[in-house]
Short mmCIF file of C-alpha atoms in Angstrom, two decimals:
data_model
loop_
_atom_site.label_atom_id
_atom_site.label_comp_id
_atom_site.label_asym_id
_atom_site.label_seq_id
_atom_site.Cartn_x
_atom_site.Cartn_y
_atom_site.Cartn_z
CA UNK A 278 8.06 -135.63 -39.47
CA UNK A 279 11.26 -133.96 -37.38
CA UNK A 280 11.85 -130.78 -37.97
CA UNK A 281 15.04 -130.75 -37.90
CA UNK A 282 16.22 -128.92 -41.70
CA UNK A 283 18.74 -127.78 -43.41
CA UNK A 284 17.19 -124.85 -45.20
CA UNK A 285 18.48 -122.64 -47.61
CA UNK A 286 19.17 -118.88 -47.95
CA UNK A 287 19.89 -117.18 -51.23
CA UNK A 288 23.29 -114.84 -52.60
CA UNK A 289 22.54 -112.13 -54.65
CA UNK A 290 24.59 -109.60 -56.62
CA UNK A 291 23.24 -106.38 -57.09
CA UNK A 292 25.30 -103.93 -58.88
CA UNK A 293 28.79 -105.79 -57.49
CA UNK A 294 27.28 -105.63 -54.13
CA UNK A 295 26.96 -109.24 -52.47
CA UNK A 296 22.99 -109.25 -50.84
CA UNK A 297 21.82 -111.53 -49.17
CA UNK A 298 18.37 -113.58 -49.86
CA UNK A 299 19.10 -116.75 -48.85
CA UNK A 300 20.71 -118.69 -45.95
CA UNK A 301 21.82 -122.53 -45.96
CA UNK A 302 21.56 -123.14 -41.54
CA UNK A 303 23.67 -126.01 -40.87
CA UNK A 304 21.78 -125.97 -37.20
CA UNK A 305 24.35 -127.82 -35.10
CA UNK A 306 25.45 -127.95 -31.57
CA UNK A 307 28.42 -127.31 -29.82
CA UNK A 308 31.09 -128.69 -30.03
CA UNK A 309 31.08 -128.53 -33.63
CA UNK A 310 29.13 -125.16 -33.40
CA UNK A 311 27.49 -123.39 -36.26
CA UNK A 312 28.84 -121.59 -38.89
CA UNK A 313 28.58 -118.75 -37.32
CA UNK A 314 31.18 -119.60 -35.67
CA UNK A 315 34.92 -119.90 -35.54
CA UNK A 316 36.73 -123.09 -34.65
CA UNK A 317 39.86 -122.57 -36.08
CA UNK A 318 43.11 -121.28 -34.99
CA UNK A 319 42.70 -118.60 -32.98
CA UNK A 320 39.18 -117.47 -34.04
CA UNK A 321 37.66 -117.27 -30.91
CA UNK A 322 36.06 -120.55 -30.09
CA UNK A 323 33.62 -121.29 -27.80
CA UNK A 324 35.55 -121.15 -24.61
CA UNK A 325 37.34 -117.89 -25.92
CA UNK A 326 34.75 -115.52 -24.91
CA UNK A 327 36.65 -113.06 -22.16
CA UNK A 328 33.36 -111.75 -21.53
CA UNK A 329 32.62 -114.91 -19.91
CA UNK A 330 35.88 -115.41 -18.56
CA UNK A 331 35.67 -115.23 -14.91
CA UNK A 332 36.74 -111.52 -13.39
CA UNK A 333 36.26 -109.78 -10.68
CA UNK A 334 32.81 -108.78 -9.17
CA UNK A 335 29.76 -111.00 -8.00
CA UNK A 336 29.32 -114.20 -9.00
CA UNK A 337 25.80 -114.22 -10.73
CA UNK A 338 24.66 -116.89 -8.19
CA UNK A 339 25.03 -114.13 -5.68
CA UNK A 340 23.65 -111.02 -6.78
CA UNK A 341 19.90 -110.23 -6.17
CA UNK A 342 18.35 -113.43 -4.65
CA UNK A 343 14.96 -113.27 -4.50
CA UNK A 344 12.86 -115.96 -1.73
CA UNK A 345 9.00 -116.26 -1.26
CA UNK A 346 8.18 -114.75 2.04
CA UNK A 347 4.80 -114.25 2.79
CA UNK A 348 3.70 -114.15 -0.76
CA UNK A 349 2.01 -116.66 -2.51
CA UNK A 350 3.70 -119.48 -3.70
CA UNK A 351 2.55 -121.10 -7.20
CA UNK A 352 4.53 -124.27 -8.55
CA UNK A 353 4.75 -125.93 -11.56
CA UNK A 354 6.24 -128.97 -13.48
CA UNK A 355 7.38 -128.80 -17.10
CA UNK A 356 8.93 -132.25 -18.22
CA UNK A 357 10.74 -132.16 -21.29
CA UNK A 358 10.03 -134.63 -23.39
CA UNK A 359 9.58 -136.42 -27.14
CA UNK A 360 6.04 -136.18 -28.92
CA UNK A 361 4.64 -136.98 -32.03
CA UNK A 362 2.59 -133.93 -32.68
CA UNK A 363 -0.64 -133.67 -35.29
CA UNK A 364 -0.42 -130.50 -36.73
CA UNK A 365 -3.98 -131.27 -37.68
CA UNK A 366 -1.91 -131.10 -41.74
CA UNK A 367 0.39 -134.28 -40.63
CA UNK A 368 2.07 -135.59 -37.47
CA UNK A 369 5.96 -133.45 -36.74
CA UNK A 370 8.02 -135.08 -33.96
CA UNK A 371 8.30 -132.79 -31.95
CA UNK A 372 10.04 -131.49 -28.23
CA UNK A 373 7.48 -130.57 -26.36
CA UNK A 374 7.51 -129.60 -22.29
CA UNK A 375 4.44 -131.61 -20.99
CA UNK A 376 3.54 -133.47 -23.94
CA UNK A 377 1.95 -130.40 -26.06
CA UNK A 378 2.86 -127.59 -28.47
CA UNK A 379 2.58 -125.76 -27.17
CA UNK A 380 3.87 -126.83 -23.47
CA UNK A 381 1.28 -125.80 -20.48
CA UNK A 382 -0.20 -122.74 -20.35
CA UNK A 383 1.30 -120.91 -16.71
CA UNK A 384 -1.08 -118.51 -14.81
CA UNK A 385 0.17 -116.43 -12.17
CA UNK A 386 -0.49 -113.26 -10.57
CA UNK A 387 1.51 -110.09 -9.71
CA UNK A 388 3.28 -110.67 -7.16
CA UNK A 389 3.82 -114.24 -6.77
CA UNK A 390 6.57 -116.25 -5.83
CA UNK A 391 6.95 -118.47 -8.99
CA UNK A 392 8.64 -122.52 -8.79
CA UNK A 393 9.04 -124.71 -12.02
CA UNK A 394 10.63 -128.02 -12.13
CA UNK A 395 12.07 -128.96 -15.49
CA UNK A 396 12.69 -132.11 -15.49
CA UNK A 397 14.67 -133.17 -18.86
CA UNK A 398 13.23 -136.40 -20.68
CA UNK A 399 14.89 -135.25 -24.27
CA UNK A 400 18.55 -137.09 -25.04
CA UNK A 401 19.87 -133.65 -25.29
CA UNK A 402 20.52 -130.96 -22.49
CA UNK A 403 17.47 -128.26 -22.51
CA UNK A 404 17.07 -125.48 -20.67
CA UNK A 405 13.76 -122.56 -20.29
CA UNK A 406 14.51 -119.19 -20.45
CA UNK A 407 11.46 -116.82 -18.90
CA UNK A 408 11.35 -114.24 -22.18
CA UNK A 409 10.25 -110.42 -21.18
CA UNK A 410 10.31 -111.42 -17.62
CA UNK A 411 12.18 -108.82 -15.18
CA UNK A 412 13.85 -111.40 -12.67
CA UNK A 413 17.21 -112.10 -10.88
CA UNK A 414 20.31 -113.02 -13.97
CA UNK A 415 20.51 -116.92 -12.41
CA UNK A 416 17.68 -117.74 -12.95
CA UNK A 417 17.69 -116.49 -16.99
CA UNK A 418 18.35 -119.77 -18.34
CA UNK A 419 21.07 -118.95 -20.56
CA UNK A 420 23.13 -121.57 -20.97
CA UNK A 421 26.74 -121.04 -20.48
CA UNK A 422 26.12 -117.52 -19.13
CA UNK A 423 23.62 -118.03 -16.53
CA UNK A 424 23.42 -121.21 -16.10
CA UNK A 425 24.73 -125.28 -17.21
CA UNK A 426 22.01 -126.61 -19.57
CA UNK A 427 20.18 -128.76 -18.15
CA UNK A 428 21.07 -132.95 -18.66
CA UNK A 429 19.40 -135.60 -20.18
CA UNK A 430 17.41 -137.19 -16.96
CA UNK A 431 18.47 -134.50 -14.68
CA UNK A 432 16.35 -131.37 -13.05
CA UNK A 433 16.79 -127.69 -12.38
CA UNK A 434 14.24 -125.68 -10.83
CA UNK A 435 13.10 -121.85 -11.69
CA UNK A 436 12.05 -118.72 -8.88
CA UNK A 437 11.31 -115.31 -8.99
CA UNK A 438 8.60 -113.36 -7.89
CA UNK A 439 6.62 -112.01 -10.74
CA UNK A 440 6.62 -108.74 -10.56
CA UNK A 441 4.44 -107.57 -13.21
CA UNK A 442 1.11 -108.11 -14.65
CA UNK A 443 1.64 -108.65 -18.97
CA UNK A 444 1.86 -110.93 -21.86
CA UNK A 445 4.87 -113.75 -21.74
CA UNK A 446 5.66 -116.93 -22.42
CA UNK A 447 8.72 -119.75 -22.55
CA UNK A 448 11.00 -121.23 -24.56
CA UNK A 449 14.12 -123.31 -24.24
CA UNK A 450 17.89 -121.26 -25.04
CA UNK A 451 19.69 -124.00 -26.21
CA UNK A 452 20.37 -124.50 -29.09
CA UNK A 453 17.50 -122.58 -29.17
CA UNK A 454 17.02 -122.07 -33.18
CA UNK A 455 16.39 -125.99 -33.39
CA UNK A 456 14.38 -126.56 -29.68
CA UNK A 457 11.92 -123.45 -29.94
CA UNK A 458 11.89 -124.41 -33.73
CA UNK A 459 10.67 -128.20 -32.99
CA UNK A 460 8.06 -126.95 -30.38
CA UNK A 461 9.48 -126.61 -26.86
CA UNK A 462 7.74 -123.24 -25.98
CA UNK A 463 5.13 -122.15 -24.16
CA UNK A 464 2.69 -118.98 -22.12
CA UNK A 465 2.62 -117.87 -19.46
CA UNK A 466 0.45 -114.93 -17.73
CA UNK A 467 0.92 -112.66 -15.08
CA UNK A 468 -2.88 -111.39 -14.25
CA UNK A 469 -3.70 -108.35 -12.54
CA UNK A 470 -4.73 -108.40 -9.37
CA UNK A 471 -7.32 -106.26 -10.91
CA UNK A 472 -8.71 -107.96 -14.24
CA UNK A 473 -9.55 -104.67 -16.62
CA UNK A 474 -10.77 -107.96 -18.52
CA UNK A 475 -13.48 -110.81 -17.91
CA UNK A 476 -11.96 -113.42 -20.26
CA UNK A 477 -8.60 -113.60 -22.64
CA UNK A 478 -7.33 -116.06 -24.78
CA UNK A 479 -3.15 -117.12 -25.85
CA UNK A 480 -2.39 -116.99 -29.44
CA UNK A 481 1.09 -118.48 -30.32
CA UNK A 482 1.87 -118.60 -34.08
CA UNK A 483 4.12 -120.12 -35.42
CA UNK A 484 5.61 -121.74 -38.48
CA UNK A 485 6.42 -125.49 -39.17
CA UNK A 486 8.39 -127.85 -42.10
CA UNK A 487 5.82 -130.71 -42.31
CA UNK A 488 6.43 -131.76 -45.73
CA UNK A 489 10.02 -131.07 -46.71
CA UNK A 490 9.89 -132.25 -49.76
CA UNK A 491 7.83 -129.36 -50.83
CA UNK A 492 10.42 -127.13 -49.43
CA UNK A 493 13.14 -126.86 -52.34
CA UNK A 494 16.62 -125.79 -51.27
CA UNK A 495 17.69 -125.90 -54.80
CA UNK A 496 14.72 -123.14 -55.90
CA UNK A 497 17.03 -120.55 -57.04
CA UNK A 498 15.09 -117.91 -58.88
CA UNK A 499 11.95 -118.28 -56.43
CA UNK A 500 14.59 -117.38 -53.79
CA UNK A 501 15.76 -114.82 -56.18
CA UNK A 502 12.53 -113.17 -55.68
CA UNK A 503 12.54 -113.93 -52.54
CA UNK A 504 15.35 -111.47 -52.19
CA UNK A 505 14.46 -108.84 -53.89
CA UNK A 506 11.11 -108.22 -52.38
CA UNK A 507 12.53 -106.02 -50.00
CA UNK A 508 10.54 -107.85 -47.04
CA UNK A 509 13.71 -109.39 -44.88
CA UNK A 510 11.77 -112.48 -45.02
CA UNK A 511 13.80 -114.50 -47.62
CA UNK A 512 15.05 -117.08 -45.77
CA UNK A 513 12.25 -118.40 -43.42
CA UNK A 514 9.61 -117.89 -46.45
CA UNK A 515 12.13 -120.37 -48.05
CA UNK A 516 12.30 -122.46 -44.40
CA UNK A 517 8.85 -123.46 -43.38
CA UNK A 518 4.99 -124.66 -45.50
CA UNK A 519 2.55 -124.69 -42.70
CA UNK A 520 1.32 -121.88 -40.61
CA UNK A 521 0.35 -122.17 -37.09
CA UNK A 522 -2.09 -121.55 -34.23
CA UNK A 523 -1.64 -123.29 -30.96
CA UNK A 524 0.35 -125.78 -32.62
CA UNK A 525 -2.68 -126.21 -34.47
CA UNK A 526 -3.20 -125.70 -38.22
CA UNK A 527 -6.17 -125.03 -40.67
CA UNK A 528 -9.48 -126.40 -39.54
CA UNK A 529 -7.82 -127.88 -36.42
CA UNK A 530 -7.79 -124.30 -35.05
CA UNK A 531 -9.90 -124.58 -32.18
CA UNK A 532 -12.60 -121.75 -32.57
CA UNK A 533 -13.01 -118.46 -30.46
CA UNK A 534 -16.11 -118.47 -28.38
CA UNK A 535 -17.31 -115.10 -27.76
CA UNK A 536 -21.49 -114.37 -27.64
CA UNK A 537 -21.79 -110.92 -30.58
CA UNK A 538 -21.13 -107.78 -28.20
CA UNK A 539 -18.51 -109.33 -25.75
CA UNK A 540 -15.16 -108.29 -25.80
CA UNK A 541 -11.95 -110.69 -24.79
CA UNK A 542 -8.50 -109.30 -23.95
CA UNK A 543 -6.31 -111.57 -27.11
CA UNK A 544 -2.96 -112.04 -26.57
CA UNK A 545 -1.03 -112.49 -29.45
CA UNK A 546 3.11 -114.46 -29.12
CA UNK A 547 4.38 -114.64 -32.02
CA UNK A 548 7.20 -117.86 -31.12
CA UNK A 549 8.08 -118.80 -35.08
CA UNK A 550 10.50 -116.85 -37.32
CA UNK A 551 9.06 -115.15 -39.56
CA UNK A 552 6.51 -111.66 -39.01
CA UNK A 553 2.73 -112.39 -39.33
CA UNK A 554 0.42 -109.62 -40.21
CA UNK A 555 -3.12 -110.81 -38.91
CA UNK A 556 -6.45 -109.17 -40.44
CA UNK A 557 -9.29 -108.60 -37.81
CA UNK A 558 -12.46 -107.49 -39.18
CA UNK A 559 -13.14 -103.99 -39.74
CA UNK A 560 -13.76 -102.05 -35.98
CA UNK A 561 -13.71 -104.90 -33.79
CA UNK A 562 -9.63 -104.79 -32.52
CA UNK A 563 -7.73 -101.94 -30.52
CA UNK A 564 -4.25 -102.35 -29.11
CA UNK A 565 -3.93 -102.37 -25.18
CA UNK A 566 -0.23 -103.64 -24.67
CA UNK A 567 2.27 -104.39 -26.70
CA UNK A 568 5.54 -106.77 -25.15
CA UNK A 569 3.77 -106.72 -21.92
CA UNK A 570 3.41 -102.36 -21.19
CA UNK A 571 -0.08 -100.73 -21.51
CA UNK A 572 -0.61 -98.65 -24.34
CA UNK A 573 -2.20 -95.53 -26.17
CA UNK A 574 -3.97 -97.02 -28.80
CA UNK A 575 -4.16 -94.32 -32.07
CA UNK A 576 -5.72 -95.38 -34.94
CA UNK A 577 -8.14 -97.51 -36.44
CA UNK A 578 -5.95 -100.21 -38.03
CA UNK A 579 -7.56 -103.69 -38.57
CA UNK A 580 -4.20 -105.55 -39.06
CA UNK A 581 -2.02 -106.42 -36.95
CA UNK A 582 2.27 -106.79 -36.92
CA UNK A 583 3.16 -109.15 -34.86
CA UNK A 584 7.59 -109.43 -34.93
CA UNK A 585 9.47 -113.02 -33.88
CA UNK A 586 9.48 -112.91 -30.35
CA UNK A 587 7.39 -110.03 -29.94
CA UNK A 588 3.77 -110.08 -27.53
CA UNK A 589 0.87 -107.30 -28.70
CA UNK A 590 -2.60 -107.39 -26.23
CA UNK A 591 -5.67 -106.35 -28.19
CA UNK A 592 -8.84 -105.93 -27.37
CA UNK A 593 -11.08 -107.60 -29.51
CA UNK A 594 -14.98 -107.12 -29.82
CA UNK A 595 -17.13 -109.35 -31.87
CA UNK A 596 -18.94 -107.03 -33.99
CA UNK A 597 -21.48 -109.71 -35.84
CA UNK A 598 -23.86 -111.74 -35.08
CA UNK A 599 -22.37 -114.03 -37.33
CA UNK A 600 -19.24 -116.48 -37.33
CA UNK A 601 -16.24 -114.05 -37.75
CA UNK A 602 -12.43 -114.89 -38.50
CA UNK A 603 -8.96 -113.75 -37.61
CA UNK A 604 -7.20 -114.42 -40.09
CA UNK A 605 -3.54 -114.18 -41.32
CA UNK A 606 -3.01 -111.82 -44.65
CA UNK A 607 -3.83 -114.16 -47.54
CA UNK A 608 -0.85 -112.42 -50.10
CA UNK A 609 1.70 -114.30 -48.42
CA UNK A 610 2.56 -118.25 -48.73
CA UNK A 611 0.59 -120.56 -46.15
CA UNK A 612 -1.28 -118.05 -44.47
CA UNK A 613 -4.56 -120.36 -45.19
CA UNK A 614 -3.38 -122.38 -42.30
CA UNK A 615 -3.44 -119.76 -40.02
CA UNK A 616 -7.18 -118.89 -39.56
CA UNK A 617 -8.98 -118.18 -35.97
CA UNK A 618 -12.82 -118.77 -36.66
CA UNK A 619 -14.62 -116.51 -33.66
CA UNK A 620 -18.35 -117.96 -33.47
CA UNK A 621 -20.96 -118.97 -31.18
CA UNK A 622 -23.70 -121.03 -30.66
CA UNK A 623 -25.46 -118.26 -32.34
CA UNK A 624 -24.46 -117.45 -35.57
CA UNK A 625 -26.13 -117.82 -38.38
CA UNK A 626 -23.17 -118.04 -40.73
CA UNK A 627 -20.21 -121.30 -40.02
CA UNK A 628 -17.24 -120.08 -42.28
CA UNK A 629 -17.19 -115.83 -42.33
CA UNK A 630 -14.75 -114.45 -45.51
CA UNK A 631 -11.02 -112.51 -43.97
CA UNK A 632 -11.85 -109.02 -43.97
CA UNK A 633 -10.31 -106.11 -45.90
CA UNK A 634 -6.88 -105.57 -44.59
CA UNK A 635 -6.15 -101.84 -44.17
CA UNK A 636 -3.74 -99.83 -42.34
CA UNK A 637 -1.21 -101.94 -40.65
CA UNK A 638 -0.43 -101.85 -36.14
CA UNK A 639 3.01 -102.93 -35.02
CA UNK A 640 4.92 -102.95 -32.27
CA UNK A 641 6.29 -98.75 -32.92
CA UNK A 642 2.90 -97.86 -33.96
CA UNK A 643 1.25 -97.30 -29.85
CA UNK A 644 3.51 -94.64 -27.42
CA UNK A 645 3.28 -96.60 -24.07
CA UNK A 646 1.33 -95.08 -21.01
CA UNK A 647 4.04 -95.53 -18.31
CA UNK A 648 7.76 -94.15 -19.67
CA UNK A 649 10.72 -94.80 -18.44
CA UNK A 650 12.13 -91.02 -19.08
CA UNK A 651 9.92 -88.59 -19.96
CA UNK A 652 12.92 -87.05 -21.98
CA UNK A 653 15.95 -88.73 -23.57
CA UNK A 654 18.25 -88.79 -21.18
CA UNK A 655 21.97 -88.05 -20.87
CA UNK A 656 24.04 -91.62 -21.41
CA UNK A 657 27.00 -92.66 -19.64
CA UNK A 658 27.66 -95.61 -22.41
CA UNK A 659 27.23 -95.24 -25.72
CA UNK A 660 26.73 -98.25 -28.23
CA UNK A 661 26.65 -98.39 -31.93
CA UNK A 662 25.53 -101.43 -33.18
CA UNK A 663 25.56 -102.27 -37.04
CA UNK A 664 23.95 -105.37 -38.25
CA UNK A 665 24.72 -107.11 -41.19
CA UNK A 666 25.65 -109.95 -42.74
CA UNK A 667 29.14 -111.07 -44.05
CA UNK A 668 30.75 -114.68 -45.57
CA UNK A 669 32.66 -116.63 -42.80
CA UNK A 670 35.59 -118.68 -43.54
CA UNK A 671 33.90 -122.18 -43.35
CA UNK A 672 33.26 -122.96 -46.83
CA UNK A 673 31.87 -125.58 -48.52
CA UNK A 674 31.47 -126.87 -52.65
CA UNK A 675 28.15 -125.45 -54.72
CA UNK A 676 25.19 -124.57 -51.89
CA UNK A 677 27.72 -126.17 -49.46
CA UNK A 678 29.64 -122.68 -49.91
CA UNK A 679 26.46 -120.69 -48.20
CA UNK A 680 27.29 -122.76 -44.31
CA UNK A 681 29.93 -120.04 -44.52
CA UNK A 682 27.17 -117.49 -44.29
CA UNK A 683 27.19 -114.78 -41.05
CA UNK A 684 24.79 -112.54 -39.04
CA UNK A 685 27.34 -109.37 -37.64
CA UNK A 686 26.89 -107.00 -34.51
CA UNK A 687 29.50 -105.50 -35.39
CA UNK A 688 31.09 -106.80 -37.88
CA UNK A 689 31.46 -110.23 -35.27
CA UNK A 690 30.17 -113.00 -34.56
CA UNK A 691 29.12 -114.60 -30.96
CA UNK A 692 31.21 -115.05 -28.79
CA UNK A 693 33.37 -112.75 -29.97
CA UNK A 694 30.42 -109.41 -30.92
CA UNK A 695 32.06 -106.47 -29.07
CA UNK A 696 29.79 -106.28 -25.57
CA UNK A 697 27.59 -103.49 -24.00
CA UNK A 698 30.40 -103.05 -20.95
CA UNK A 699 27.66 -101.29 -17.89
CA UNK A 700 27.98 -100.12 -14.48
CA UNK A 701 25.24 -100.52 -11.95
CA UNK A 702 23.18 -97.55 -12.60
CA UNK A 703 24.08 -96.88 -15.86
CA UNK A 704 21.85 -94.77 -18.78
CA UNK A 705 22.60 -96.83 -22.50
CA UNK A 706 21.67 -95.52 -25.32
CA UNK A 707 22.09 -97.64 -28.09
CA UNK A 708 22.31 -96.82 -31.66
CA UNK A 709 21.00 -99.98 -33.84
CA UNK A 710 21.40 -99.58 -37.19
CA UNK A 711 20.45 -103.21 -40.14
CA UNK A 712 22.78 -102.89 -42.90
CA UNK A 713 21.85 -106.26 -44.07
CA UNK A 714 19.29 -107.58 -45.80
CA UNK A 715 16.78 -109.35 -43.62
CA UNK A 716 14.69 -108.76 -40.33
CA UNK A 717 15.91 -108.78 -37.42
CA UNK A 718 13.78 -108.45 -34.06
CA UNK A 719 16.52 -107.40 -31.66
CA UNK A 720 15.65 -108.87 -28.05
CA UNK A 721 17.29 -107.38 -24.34
CA UNK A 722 17.20 -109.40 -21.34
CA UNK A 723 16.53 -108.94 -18.25
CA UNK A 724 15.57 -105.55 -18.86
CA UNK A 725 13.64 -103.02 -21.05
CA UNK A 726 14.36 -100.17 -22.76
CA UNK A 727 12.52 -97.07 -24.28
CA UNK A 728 12.39 -96.51 -28.10
CA UNK A 729 13.04 -92.94 -28.50
CA UNK A 730 13.76 -92.42 -32.66
CA UNK A 731 13.82 -94.10 -35.34
CA UNK A 732 15.92 -93.12 -38.75
CA UNK A 733 16.83 -90.16 -36.71
CA UNK A 734 13.04 -88.89 -36.18
CA UNK A 735 11.85 -88.88 -32.14
CA UNK A 736 8.27 -90.35 -31.41
CA UNK A 737 6.17 -88.65 -30.35
CA UNK A 738 5.52 -90.88 -27.44
CA UNK A 739 7.99 -92.87 -27.27
CA UNK A 740 7.43 -97.17 -26.75
CA UNK A 741 8.68 -98.97 -23.79
CA UNK A 742 9.54 -102.53 -24.63
CA UNK A 743 11.78 -105.82 -24.41
CA UNK A 744 12.25 -106.47 -27.91
CA UNK A 745 12.58 -104.23 -31.72
CA UNK A 746 12.17 -105.46 -34.54
CA UNK A 747 14.63 -103.80 -36.77
CA UNK A 748 13.90 -104.42 -40.36
CA UNK A 749 16.49 -103.73 -43.80
CA UNK A 750 17.86 -100.26 -44.08
CA UNK A 751 16.42 -99.25 -40.37
CA UNK A 752 17.70 -97.71 -37.30
CA UNK A 753 16.30 -96.41 -34.04
CA UNK A 754 17.73 -95.09 -30.60
CA UNK A 755 16.94 -97.22 -27.80
CA UNK A 756 17.88 -96.09 -24.02
CA UNK A 757 17.68 -98.50 -20.98
CA UNK A 758 19.11 -98.10 -17.40
CA UNK A 759 21.42 -100.70 -16.12
CA UNK A 760 19.72 -102.04 -12.96
CA UNK A 761 19.75 -105.87 -13.04
CA UNK A 762 23.39 -107.05 -12.31
CA UNK A 763 24.91 -109.78 -14.15
CA UNK A 764 25.36 -110.94 -17.62
CA UNK A 765 22.55 -110.86 -20.26
CA UNK A 766 21.61 -111.41 -23.92
CA UNK A 767 20.41 -108.96 -26.70
CA UNK A 768 20.58 -111.01 -29.91
CA UNK A 769 18.44 -111.32 -32.72
CA UNK A 770 15.07 -113.68 -32.26
CA UNK A 771 15.13 -115.37 -35.88
CA UNK A 772 17.55 -117.68 -33.38
CA UNK A 773 18.30 -118.85 -36.90
CA UNK A 774 20.42 -115.31 -37.38
CA UNK A 775 20.88 -115.19 -33.52
CA UNK A 776 22.92 -119.12 -33.78
CA UNK A 777 25.19 -117.93 -36.85
CA UNK A 778 25.99 -115.48 -34.44
CA UNK A 779 23.79 -112.30 -34.26
CA UNK A 780 24.15 -112.32 -30.19
CA UNK A 781 26.34 -110.07 -28.21
CA UNK A 782 26.10 -109.42 -23.80
CA UNK A 783 25.55 -106.30 -21.32
CA UNK A 784 28.37 -107.50 -19.58
CA UNK A 785 27.83 -105.59 -15.81
CA UNK A 786 31.49 -104.86 -14.70
CA UNK A 787 30.51 -105.75 -11.07
CA UNK A 788 29.19 -109.14 -12.15
CA UNK A 789 31.70 -112.20 -13.14
CA UNK A 790 29.85 -115.45 -14.98
CA UNK A 791 31.18 -118.73 -13.31
CA UNK A 792 29.79 -120.68 -16.58
CA UNK A 793 30.76 -121.22 -19.73
CA UNK A 794 30.21 -121.33 -23.51
CA UNK A 795 30.48 -125.82 -24.86
CA UNK A 796 32.30 -127.87 -22.51
CA UNK A 797 31.39 -131.16 -20.48
CA UNK A 798 27.78 -129.74 -20.35
CA UNK A 799 27.25 -128.33 -24.05
CA UNK A 800 26.13 -125.29 -22.96
CA UNK A 801 24.82 -123.28 -26.57
CA UNK A 802 22.36 -120.57 -26.11
#
């Protein structure tokens, strides 16, 4: 069943203040744009962004060029195509890379020169973004900013050096709220030259709407309760009815085969738009990396929270001669489908119970081993990023009035959001505050940043990441160095929110982009 769904989110009113619990998402591509963008006269349509206009400086096509030299070259072919995909709980009409959800696993070694040819056999334009990879701007896969979207029947070749070992993933950035949602994503592992663990496994977490009729967009009381819980998940809880691991749900999920006492590296990526909390057997897991950066483990938690777009690696040990289970917390709707059996041929039980949830490890629980800055640096640029929600001018009647909802950065929607203007070498401080009612996992392309403080309190051990999950009422201060010239997105990785306007650009003043939003290529990030 096609997963292009009109979802819904509730507007709740508390003490006379609009609070948002649910939104009806309109996922239309350019040129119509979505409700988070204005096409009215003087409203700043897709080709009015001053950030994207050609200006003084070098074209992004001419900066930081890379060639293989004497490096090993790893070549892949990825074909975007439509596939009828069986989740194990129903068949969905998916868009895929090479016919599977997730797409083909790409595995290279640090220092390799990577070459990937994308062929588009869909009826819509596509791209590939290499999430978390530090690479030249022209290879970042953002239509209208770093390239034109790849048209049906056409090809595009991505090339870059895989400099940094770690866990990454790839996905389309063309109309990403729809295309990632329909399955256009896959796993990317950059292995160390000397591996610490003999075996590893990759798990891409996601949500699907398999039975649309189960998703009652008019369930106002249910959405009201979702909006009041304060967990920031009211919208995604209403949009999806099936949780998947590597494209499968429930009994269709492939078991993890391990012997008693064996330790493996498990790489978790959240490809969906809802945060997920996985419960491990007590004493079996230790967090070892976050967004590709090694961390110092602290505490004895057995619950791992992975935000949308986030990557977290753990060292997992099978601690029993019986079968074990890694499973979603059971106090969440549809959680029963996200369950990874851990088995060996000698196990004495066929199915294990889910352990009792204890402390939670999330993206800020563990400090990074290697910091960008030993102490908070003096910034050259300071940017206050206020995240919020509002109503736009595209109002309809009844439930359709919710089509006017917007997700805002500093009171504006992309492409009218104020950019972060930098010069090469600048130290940039960004103060991020979530003034809304939804979670916003904010992802920066082309850079890593250091999370220095939360709600004004410095971390004893800062965290180096490229995505920070900002929940309602939270604020973070992050620092990064402007050391990768180009035009880079900084956006919410709940792509529905990004599609409704929550994106901005790190705009290097020494470069310009020759591409434009919309236009004949229908560029829509």
